[in-house]
């Protein structure tokens, strides 16, 4: 790896432990419409795009018209728990990003979350001003696990893949970064036990929080 110039962050599940809130939001939505949906199916949606989950719901229920109704129930639930402080930033995230910025390393948000909800999360948790560049799920043609979002981050900063690293939590994110030849620091969401993430050769390791990532980067002499 060359000199570290940029760090690319996923949002949901990586910077923010939000997957439990999404999981509970889906359970609330299905219960409200009196539809049965297995918990393991809901857990398998971690990292999937809105398009993918909509397709799964349509196939499961056999009715695509109910999908926007369910999604609105889920959004209402998520917005409520976000406003009440039940969605938290991962430990040492603010400190970690401040250290990187102080050392002149660029920060990029690369999330499949659409811009409206992503911006709401960033603003609610005081994260918006940390990033030099943000790209949301509705600003790319192909969402993770396609590599487009990370390739756009590299292009924006005019960097090669050995000058940046990625912070991710899900299978889809790991695949997207790996296909862009980017090294991945895997930081699973701590609020929800997920299905196992398929680890590729590009995954540096699995970390509980950003303090562990910081110490690893120090050990590798990628930061001071």
mmCIF file of N, CA and C in Angstrom, residues 47-49 51-52 110-112 135-137 140-153 166 168 170-182:
data_model
loop_
_atom_site.group_PDB
_atom_site.id
_atom_site.type_symbol
_atom_site.label_atom_id
_atom_site.label_comp_id
_atom_site.label_asym_id
_atom_site.label_seq_id
_atom_site.Cartn_x
_atom_site.Cartn_y
_atom_site.Cartn_z
ATOM 1 N N UNK A 47 -27.188 -4.461 4.398
ATOM 2 C CA UNK A 47 -26.338 -4.073 3.279
ATOM 3 C C UNK A 47 -27.021 -4.085 1.933
ATOM 4 N N UNK A 48 -28.266 -4.596 1.865
ATOM 5 C CA UNK A 48 -28.972 -4.637 0.593
ATOM 6 C C UNK A 48 -29.589 -3.275 0.275
ATOM 7 N N UNK A 49 -29.769 -3.032 -1.012
ATOM 8 C CA UNK A 49 -30.353 -1.767 -1.457
ATOM 9 C C UNK A 49 -31.874 -1.797 -1.316
ATOM 10 N N UNK A 51 -33.917 -1.287 -3.664
ATOM 11 C CA UNK A 51 -34.412 -2.035 -4.829
ATOM 12 C C UNK A 51 -34.417 -3.531 -4.548
ATOM 13 N N UNK A 52 -33.342 -4.024 -3.931
ATOM 14 C CA UNK A 52 -33.236 -5.458 -3.644
ATOM 15 C C UNK A 52 -34.277 -5.895 -2.615
ATOM 16 N N UNK A 110 -19.447 6.833 1.345
ATOM 17 C CA UNK A 110 -19.898 6.055 0.188
ATOM 18 C C UNK A 110 -20.963 5.081 0.662
ATOM 19 N N UNK A 111 -22.226 5.466 0.524
ATOM 20 C CA UNK A 111 -23.308 4.702 1.126
ATOM 21 C C UNK A 111 -24.417 4.375 0.127
ATOM 22 N N UNK A 112 -24.994 3.185 0.264
ATOM 23 C CA UNK A 112 -26.153 2.818 -0.551
ATOM 24 C C UNK A 112 -27.429 3.480 -0.036
ATOM 25 N N UNK A 135 -21.235 10.489 -1.429
ATOM 26 C CA UNK A 135 -21.990 9.931 -2.537
ATOM 27 C C UNK A 135 -22.996 8.946 -1.985
ATOM 28 N N UNK A 136 -24.262 9.125 -2.393
ATOM 29 C CA UNK A 136 -25.364 8.341 -1.845
ATOM 30 C C UNK A 136 -25.887 7.345 -2.882
ATOM 31 N N UNK A 137 -26.753 6.452 -2.409
ATOM 32 C CA UNK A 137 -27.233 5.376 -3.259
ATOM 33 C C UNK A 137 -28.021 5.823 -4.469
ATOM 34 N N UNK A 140 -25.803 6.822 -7.931
ATOM 35 C CA UNK A 140 -25.094 5.842 -8.751
ATOM 36 C C UNK A 140 -26.118 4.983 -9.490
ATOM 37 N N UNK A 141 -25.696 4.409 -10.592
ATOM 38 C CA UNK A 141 -26.585 3.541 -11.358
ATOM 39 C C UNK A 141 -26.648 2.144 -10.751
ATOM 40 N N UNK A 142 -25.506 1.645 -10.258
ATOM 41 C CA UNK A 142 -25.437 0.288 -9.717
ATOM 42 C C UNK A 142 -24.965 0.342 -8.268
ATOM 43 N N UNK A 143 -25.816 -0.120 -7.364
ATOM 44 C CA UNK A 143 -25.493 -0.084 -5.942
ATOM 45 C C UNK A 143 -24.579 -1.248 -5.557
ATOM 46 N N UNK A 144 -23.989 -1.154 -4.369
ATOM 47 C CA UNK A 144 -23.215 -2.262 -3.834
ATOM 48 C C UNK A 144 -24.081 -3.539 -3.894
ATOM 49 N N UNK A 145 -23.527 -4.680 -4.285
ATOM 50 C CA UNK A 145 -22.109 -5.045 -4.362
ATOM 51 C C UNK A 145 -21.367 -4.637 -5.628
ATOM 52 N N UNK A 146 -22.021 -3.900 -6.538
ATOM 53 C CA UNK A 146 -21.292 -3.369 -7.689
ATOM 54 C C UNK A 146 -20.245 -2.370 -7.198
ATOM 55 N N UNK A 147 -19.116 -2.266 -7.883
ATOM 56 C CA UNK A 147 -18.023 -1.403 -7.408
ATOM 57 C C UNK A 147 -18.161 0.073 -7.750
ATOM 58 N N UNK A 148 -19.223 0.473 -8.461
ATOM 59 C CA UNK A 148 -19.320 1.835 -8.997
ATOM 60 C C UNK A 148 -19.104 2.913 -7.945
ATOM 61 N N UNK A 149 -19.707 2.766 -6.777
ATOM 62 C CA UNK A 149 -19.655 3.841 -5.786
ATOM 63 C C UNK A 149 -18.220 4.092 -5.319
ATOM 64 N N UNK A 150 -17.438 3.022 -5.149
ATOM 65 C CA UNK A 150 -16.053 3.190 -4.708
ATOM 66 C C UNK A 150 -15.152 3.651 -5.852
ATOM 67 N N UNK A 151 -15.474 3.260 -7.054
ATOM 68 C CA UNK A 151 -14.715 3.751 -8.197
ATOM 69 C C UNK A 151 -14.919 5.256 -8.379
ATOM 70 N N UNK A 152 -16.126 5.723 -8.093
ATOM 71 C CA UNK A 152 -16.388 7.162 -8.181
ATOM 72 C C UNK A 152 -15.631 7.930 -7.102
ATOM 73 N N UNK A 153 -15.494 7.329 -5.921
ATOM 74 C CA UNK A 153 -14.707 7.968 -4.865
ATOM 75 C C UNK A 153 -13.246 8.112 -5.293
ATOM 76 N N UNK A 166 -11.053 1.287 2.934
ATOM 77 C CA UNK A 166 -12.505 1.316 3.083
ATOM 78 C C UNK A 166 -12.910 0.775 4.446
ATOM 79 N N UNK A 168 -16.171 -0.875 6.169
ATOM 80 C CA UNK A 168 -17.426 -1.511 5.768
ATOM 81 C C UNK A 168 -17.917 -2.475 6.844
ATOM 82 N N UNK A 170 -20.766 -4.919 5.726
ATOM 83 C CA UNK A 170 -21.648 -5.923 5.126
ATOM 84 C C UNK A 170 -20.996 -6.649 3.957
ATOM 85 N N UNK A 171 -21.610 -7.764 3.599
ATOM 86 C CA UNK A 171 -21.150 -8.541 2.446
ATOM 87 C C UNK A 171 -21.147 -7.690 1.185
ATOM 88 N N UNK A 172 -22.241 -6.950 0.950
ATOM 89 C CA UNK A 172 -22.347 -6.150 -0.265
ATOM 90 C C UNK A 172 -21.234 -5.107 -0.327
ATOM 91 N N UNK A 173 -20.947 -4.477 0.807
ATOM 92 C CA UNK A 173 -19.900 -3.464 0.843
ATOM 93 C C UNK A 173 -18.523 -4.040 0.616
ATOM 94 N N UNK A 174 -18.259 -5.197 1.230
ATOM 95 C CA UNK A 174 -16.965 -5.859 1.040
ATOM 96 C C UNK A 174 -16.763 -6.220 -0.428
ATOM 97 N N UNK A 175 -17.791 -6.724 -1.077
ATOM 98 C CA UNK A 175 -17.676 -7.080 -2.489
ATOM 99 C C UNK A 175 -17.422 -5.850 -3.356
ATOM 100 N N UNK A 176 -18.123 -4.763 -3.076
ATOM 101 C CA UNK A 176 -17.952 -3.533 -3.850
ATOM 102 C C UNK A 176 -16.523 -3.004 -3.737
ATOM 103 N N UNK A 177 -15.993 -2.996 -2.515
ATOM 104 C CA UNK A 177 -14.631 -2.506 -2.296
ATOM 105 C C UNK A 177 -13.603 -3.451 -2.910
ATOM 106 N N UNK A 178 -13.820 -4.751 -2.745
ATOM 107 C CA UNK A 178 -12.871 -5.735 -3.273
ATOM 108 C C UNK A 178 -12.773 -5.652 -4.796
ATOM 109 N N UNK A 179 -13.912 -5.444 -5.442
ATOM 110 C CA UNK A 179 -13.913 -5.325 -6.903
ATOM 111 C C UNK A 179 -13.234 -4.045 -7.373
ATOM 112 N N UNK A 180 -13.046 -3.109 -6.450
ATOM 113 C CA UNK A 180 -12.308 -1.875 -6.762
ATOM 114 C C UNK A 180 -10.850 -1.968 -6.314
ATOM 115 N N UNK A 181 -10.438 -3.169 -5.870
ATOM 116 C CA UNK A 181 -9.065 -3.426 -5.401
ATOM 117 C C UNK A 181 -8.695 -2.581 -4.188
ATOM 118 N N UNK A 182 -9.691 -2.306 -3.345
ATOM 119 C CA UNK A 182 -9.479 -1.503 -2.147
ATOM 120 C C UNK A 182 -9.403 -2.396 -0.919
#
